[in-house]
């Protein structure tokens, strides 16, 4: 359904060209949920914005290809791309309150979206709007059509945003941290809704989040990003239980266990590099316990690793790096639940 090949996004400045996304390649099949994870600044939301062409100037796609259902869309003129938004690509934004127009009722916004993308009249648009609110679990949908966004709770607003994204039955849904501001019980309901829609409609879902628990419960595969690069991708169970990249391993190790209290959680030393200061070679090398001179000078491509792929010289088939016991300081004590299991 969605295919990215060597996607590159740049932001020209007076001093240099900043590379926000560098050589991103992955596919999402119909009916599949691909989770995209990483720290803030890793490039997760930027990838979704690049697909739907909502990059803030002067940011632009500088290379690579984006294909939707086999059709290349990254090189379309803006007037040709606009009809794809909503009709073929739905977007669920992170903050539902700012995604909805406070001056229009929920019903008006839904019906406008439907009539913009589908050849239907006002009566049919109202019927479909009611059906959408019912589908996403809004109670008393007929009464809620005339309500305004500020009259809804955070969870209900998020459901409305999902209804807007689903209105024209797009083939691809980009969900940008759709559960960040919600409590745990509402999170579970929203994730169950996304999974059901994906299964029933055959839509492909790109789920952007920083929460590995959300990924464990929702995604079929997971892509891990770091400093604008894709560093690991594979089936979600394998990536969570057997991470192949040191960064992914650190992410999983930092999740607290539930079975026993610990005095100190594991943490990855250092911070995500700024776009103007991405190091040579592997971008993770200043924080990696396995890094050698080769990591500081040569950038690894995605290599076969376990059931997926990882961009790390640890998996070089010809000359693999020796693996050090990087997480010895947080070895699970007898009877303690592994953080990798806690993610589920």
Coordinates of C-alpha atoms in Angstrom, one line a residue:
X1 CA 0.0 0.0 0.0
X2 CA 2.8 2.4 1.0
X3 CA 6.4 2.2 -0.3
X4 CA 9.2 4.5 0.7
X5 CA 12.5 4.2 -1.1
X6 CA 15.6 6.2 0.0
X7 CA 13.5 9.1 1.2
X8 CA 15.5 12.2 2.1
X9 CA 14.2 15.4 3.6
X10 CA 16.3 18.5 3.8
X11 CA 16.0 22.0 5.5
X12 CA 18.3 24.5 3.8
X13 CA 19.6 27.2 6.1
X14 CA 22.0 30.1 5.7
X15 CA 24.8 28.1 7.1
X16 CA 24.2 24.5 5.9
X17 CA 21.7 22.0 4.6
X18 CA 20.2 20.1 7.5
X19 CA 19.2 16.5 6.7
X20 CA 16.1 15.6 8.7
X21 CA 15.4 12.2 7.0
X22 CA 18.2 10.3 5.4
X23 CA 17.7 7.2 3.2
X24 CA 14.4 6.0 4.7
X25 CA 13.0 2.8 3.1
X26 CA 10.1 0.6 4.2
X27 CA 6.8 -0.8 3.0
X28 CA 3.4 -1.2 4.6
X29 CA 1.0 -3.8 3.3
X30 CA -2.8 -3.5 3.2
X31 CA -4.2 -4.4 6.6
X32 CA -0.9 -4.0 8.3
X33 CA 0.0 -1.7 11.2
X34 CA 3.7 -0.5 11.1
X35 CA 4.8 1.1 14.4
X36 CA 7.5 3.8 14.1
X37 CA 9.3 4.5 17.3
X38 CA 12.3 6.5 18.6
X39 CA 13.2 9.4 20.9
X40 CA 11.9 12.9 20.3
X41 CA 13.8 14.3 17.3
X42 CA 14.3 10.8 15.7
X43 CA 12.2 11.8 12.6
X44 CA 9.0 9.8 13.3
X45 CA 6.5 12.6 12.7
X46 CA 8.7 14.0 9.9
X47 CA 8.3 10.8 8.0
X48 CA 4.5 10.9 8.2
X49 CA 4.5 14.6 7.3
X50 CA 6.7 13.9 4.3
X51 CA 4.4 11.2 3.1
X52 CA 1.3 13.5 3.2
X53 CA 3.4 16.5 2.1
X54 CA 2.8 18.7 5.2
X55 CA 6.4 19.8 5.6
X56 CA 7.0 23.3 6.9
X57 CA 9.0 25.4 4.4
X58 CA 11.9 25.4 3.7
X59 CA 11.7 21.7 4.4
X60 CA 11.3 19.6 1.3
X61 CA 11.7 16.1 -0.1
X62 CA 15.2 16.2 -1.7
X63 CA 15.4 12.6 -2.8
X64 CA 13.9 9.1 -3.0
X65 CA 10.4 8.0 -3.8
X66 CA 7.0 7.7 -2.1
X67 CA 4.5 5.3 -3.7
X68 CA 0.9 4.8 -2.7
X69 CA -0.8 1.7 -4.2
X70 CA 2.0 1.5 -6.8
X71 CA 1.6 5.2 -7.9
X72 CA 4.4 7.6 -7.3
X73 CA 3.1 10.6 -5.4
X74 CA 6.2 12.5 -4.1
X75 CA 6.7 14.3 -7.5
X76 CA 3.1 15.3 -8.0
X77 CA 2.3 19.0 -8.3
X78 CA 0.5 20.4 -5.2
X79 CA -2.8 20.8 -7.1
X80 CA -2.6 17.1 -8.0
X81 CA -1.6 16.0 -4.5
X82 CA -4.3 17.9 -2.6
X83 CA -7.1 15.5 -3.6
X84 CA -5.1 12.6 -2.1
X85 CA -5.3 14.1 1.4
X86 CA -8.3 12.7 3.1
X87 CA -9.5 10.6 0.2
X88 CA -6.5 8.3 -0.1
X89 CA -4.3 9.3 2.9
X90 CA -6.0 9.9 6.3
X91 CA -4.1 11.7 9.1
X92 CA -4.7 11.5 12.8
X93 CA -2.8 14.3 14.5
X94 CA -1.3 14.3 17.9
X95 CA -3.4 17.0 19.5
X96 CA -7.1 16.6 18.7
X97 CA -8.1 20.0 20.2
X98 CA -5.9 21.9 17.7
X99 CA -6.9 19.5 14.9
X100 CA -10.6 20.5 15.1
X101 CA -12.0 23.9 14.2
X102 CA -13.5 25.4 17.4
X103 CA -15.9 27.6 15.4
X104 CA -17.7 24.7 13.7
X105 CA -19.8 21.9 15.1
X106 CA -18.5 18.3 14.9
X107 CA -21.3 17.5 12.5
X108 CA -20.4 20.4 10.2
X109 CA -16.7 19.3 10.1
X110 CA -17.6 15.7 9.4
X111 CA -20.1 16.5 6.7
X112 CA -17.8 19.0 5.0
X113 CA -15.0 16.4 4.9
X114 CA -17.4 13.8 3.4
X115 CA -18.8 16.1 0.8
X116 CA -15.4 17.3 -0.2
X117 CA -14.1 13.8 -1.0
X118 CA -17.2 11.9 -2.0
X119 CA -20.0 12.6 -4.5
X120 CA -22.8 12.7 -2.0
X121 CA -25.5 15.2 -0.9
X122 CA -26.2 16.8 2.5
X123 CA -28.7 14.2 3.7
X124 CA -26.4 11.2 2.9
X125 CA -23.4 13.1 4.4
X126 CA -25.4 13.5 7.6
X127 CA -26.2 9.8 7.7
X128 CA -22.6 8.9 7.1
X129 CA -21.4 11.3 9.8
X130 CA -23.8 9.6 12.3
X131 CA -22.5 6.2 11.2
X132 CA -18.9 7.3 11.7
X133 CA -19.5 8.7 15.2
X134 CA -21.2 5.4 16.1
X135 CA -18.3 3.4 14.6
X136 CA -15.8 5.2 16.7
X137 CA -17.9 4.8 19.9
X138 CA -19.3 8.3 20.5
X139 CA -22.4 7.9 22.7
X140 CA -25.7 9.5 21.5
X141 CA -24.2 10.5 18.1
X142 CA -27.3 12.2 16.9
X143 CA -27.2 14.7 19.8
X144 CA -23.4 15.1 19.5
X145 CA -23.5 16.2 15.8
X146 CA -24.4 19.7 16.9
X147 CA -21.8 19.9 19.7
X148 CA -18.5 21.8 19.4
X149 CA -15.0 20.5 20.1
X150 CA -14.7 22.2 23.5
X151 CA -17.8 20.2 24.7
X152 CA -16.0 16.9 24.2
X153 CA -13.5 15.2 26.5
X154 CA -10.0 14.5 25.3
X155 CA -10.8 10.9 24.4
X156 CA -14.0 11.8 22.6
X157 CA -12.2 14.5 20.6
X158 CA -9.6 11.9 19.6
X159 CA -12.4 9.6 18.4
X160 CA -13.8 12.5 16.3
X161 CA -10.3 13.0 14.7
X162 CA -10.2 9.3 13.9
X163 CA -13.7 9.6 12.4
X164 CA -12.5 12.5 10.2
X165 CA -9.5 10.4 9.1
X166 CA -11.7 7.4 8.2
X167 CA -14.5 9.5 6.6
X168 CA -13.5 9.0 3.0
X169 CA -12.2 5.4 3.6
X170 CA -8.5 6.1 2.8
X171 CA -6.1 3.3 1.9
X172 CA -3.5 4.7 4.3
X173 CA -3.9 6.1 7.8
X174 CA -1.0 8.0 9.4
X175 CA -1.6 8.1 13.2
X176 CA 0.8 10.6 14.8
X177 CA 1.0 9.6 18.5
X178 CA -2.8 9.3 18.7
X179 CA -2.9 8.2 22.4
X180 CA -0.3 10.6 23.9
X181 CA -2.7 12.8 25.9
X182 CA -5.2 10.0 26.9
X183 CA -5.5 8.0 30.0
X184 CA -4.7 4.3 29.9
X185 CA -8.3 3.0 29.6
X186 CA -9.1 5.4 26.7
X187 CA -5.7 4.5 25.1
X188 CA -6.8 0.9 25.0
X189 CA -10.1 1.8 23.4
X190 CA -8.5 4.0 20.7
X191 CA -5.9 1.3 19.9
X192 CA -8.6 -1.4 19.6
X193 CA -10.5 0.8 17.3
X194 CA -7.5 1.4 15.0
X195 CA -6.8 -2.4 14.9
X196 CA -10.4 -3.1 14.1
X197 CA -10.6 -0.5 11.3
X198 CA -7.3 -1.9 9.9
X199 CA -8.7 -5.4 9.9
X200 CA -12.2 -4.6 8.5
X201 CA -11.3 -2.1 5.9
X202 CA -7.9 -3.4 4.8
X203 CA -6.3 0.0 5.5
X204 CA -2.6 0.3 6.0
X205 CA -1.7 2.1 9.3
X206 CA 1.6 4.0 10.1
X207 CA 1.5 4.3 13.9
X208 CA 3.9 6.9 15.2
X209 CA 4.6 6.7 18.9
X210 CA 7.3 6.7 21.6
X211 CA 5.5 4.2 23.7
X212 CA 6.8 0.6 23.2
X213 CA 3.8 -0.7 25.1
X214 CA 1.5 0.8 22.4
X215 CA 3.6 -0.8 19.8
X216 CA 3.6 -4.2 21.5
X217 CA -0.2 -4.2 21.7
X218 CA -1.0 -2.8 18.3
X219 CA 1.7 -3.1 15.6
X220 CA 2.5 -6.1 13.3
X221 CA 6.0 -4.8 12.6
X222 CA 8.1 -2.0 14.1
X223 CA 10.6 0.4 12.6
X224 CA 13.0 2.1 15.0
X225 CA 14.4 5.5 14.0
X226 CA 17.4 7.5 15.3
X227 CA 18.6 10.9 14.1
X228 CA 16.6 10.8 10.9
X229 CA 17.7 7.3 10.0
X230 CA 16.0 3.9 10.1
X231 CA 18.2 1.7 12.3
X232 CA 16.1 -1.5 12.9
X233 CA 12.9 -3.0 11.4
X234 CA 11.2 -6.3 11.9
X235 CA 8.3 -8.2 13.4
X236 CA 7.1 -6.6 16.6
X237 CA 7.6 -9.6 18.9
X238 CA 11.1 -10.2 17.6
X239 CA 12.2 -6.6 18.0
X240 CA 10.7 -6.3 21.5
X241 CA 12.1 -9.6 22.8
X242 CA 15.3 -9.9 20.8
X243 CA 16.4 -6.3 19.8
X244 CA 19.3 -6.4 17.3
X245 CA 20.5 -2.8 17.4
X246 CA 22.1 -1.4 20.6
X247 CA 19.8 1.6 20.5
X248 CA 16.7 -0.6 20.5
X249 CA 18.2 -2.8 23.2
X250 CA 18.7 0.3 25.3
X251 CA 15.1 1.4 24.7
X252 CA 13.8 -1.9 25.8
X253 CA 16.1 -2.1 28.9
X254 CA 14.9 1.3 30.1
X255 CA 11.3 0.1 30.5
X256 CA 10.6 -0.5 34.2
X257 CA 9.6 -4.0 35.3
X258 CA 6.4 -4.6 37.3
X259 CA 7.4 -7.6 39.4
X260 CA 10.1 -5.9 41.5
X261 CA 11.0 -2.4 42.5
X262 CA 14.4 -1.1 41.3
X263 CA 16.4 1.7 42.8
X264 CA 17.6 2.9 39.4
X265 CA 16.4 2.3 35.8
X266 CA 18.8 1.7 32.9
X267 CA 19.3 4.8 30.7
X268 CA 21.0 5.4 27.4
X269 CA 23.9 7.8 28.0
X270 CA 23.9 11.1 26.1
X271 CA 21.2 12.6 24.0
X272 CA 19.9 12.6 20.4
X273 CA 22.3 14.7 18.2
X274 CA 21.1 18.0 16.7
X275 CA 20.6 18.0 13.0
X276 CA 23.6 20.3 12.6
X277 CA 25.8 18.0 14.6
X278 CA 25.0 14.4 13.4
X279 CA 28.3 12.5 13.8
X280 CA 30.0 10.7 10.9
X281 CA 29.6 6.9 10.5
X282 CA 26.8 5.5 12.7
X283 CA 24.9 8.4 14.2
X284 CA 24.5 6.4 17.4
X285 CA 28.2 5.8 17.9
X286 CA 28.9 8.4 20.6
X287 CA 26.3 6.7 22.8
X288 CA 26.9 3.1 21.9
X289 CA 28.8 0.8 24.2
X290 CA 29.9 -1.4 21.3
X291 CA 31.3 1.4 19.1
X292 CA 34.7 1.0 17.5
X293 CA 36.7 3.2 15.1
X294 CA 34.8 1.6 12.2
X295 CA 31.5 2.8 13.7
X296 CA 32.9 6.4 13.8
X297 CA 33.9 6.4 10.1
X298 CA 31.6 4.1 8.2
X299 CA 27.9 4.2 8.2
X300 CA 26.2 0.8 8.3
X301 CA 23.3 -0.1 6.0
X302 CA 20.4 -2.2 7.1
X303 CA 21.8 -5.8 7.4
X304 CA 20.0 -9.0 8.1
X305 CA 19.7 -9.5 11.8
X306 CA 17.5 -12.1 13.5
X307 CA 14.0 -12.0 11.9
X308 CA 14.5 -8.4 10.7
X309 CA 17.2 -6.0 9.8
X310 CA 19.5 -3.7 11.8
X311 CA 21.9 -0.9 10.7
X312 CA 24.8 -2.1 12.9
X313 CA 28.2 -3.5 12.2
X314 CA 27.5 -6.1 14.9
X315 CA 25.7 -8.0 12.1
X316 CA 28.2 -7.6 9.3
X317 CA 28.2 -11.1 7.8
X318 CA 31.9 -10.8 6.8
X319 CA 33.4 -9.0 9.8
X320 CA 31.0 -8.6 12.7
X321 CA 32.0 -6.4 15.7
X322 CA 32.5 -8.2 19.0
X323 CA 29.5 -7.7 21.3
X324 CA 30.2 -6.4 24.7
X325 CA 28.0 -7.0 27.8
X326 CA 26.5 -3.5 27.5
X327 CA 23.6 -4.1 29.9
X328 CA 25.4 -5.9 32.6
X329 CA 24.5 -3.2 35.0
X330 CA 20.8 -4.0 34.7
X331 CA 20.9 -7.8 34.4
X332 CA 17.5 -9.1 35.6
X333 CA 17.7 -10.6 39.0
X334 CA 16.1 -14.0 39.7
X335 CA 12.4 -13.8 39.6
X336 CA 12.3 -10.3 38.2
X337 CA 10.2 -9.6 35.1
X338 CA 12.2 -8.7 32.0
X339 CA 11.6 -5.1 30.7
X340 CA 11.1 -6.7 27.3
X341 CA 8.1 -8.7 28.6
X342 CA 6.8 -5.6 30.4
X343 CA 6.4 -3.8 27.1
X344 CA 3.6 -6.2 26.3

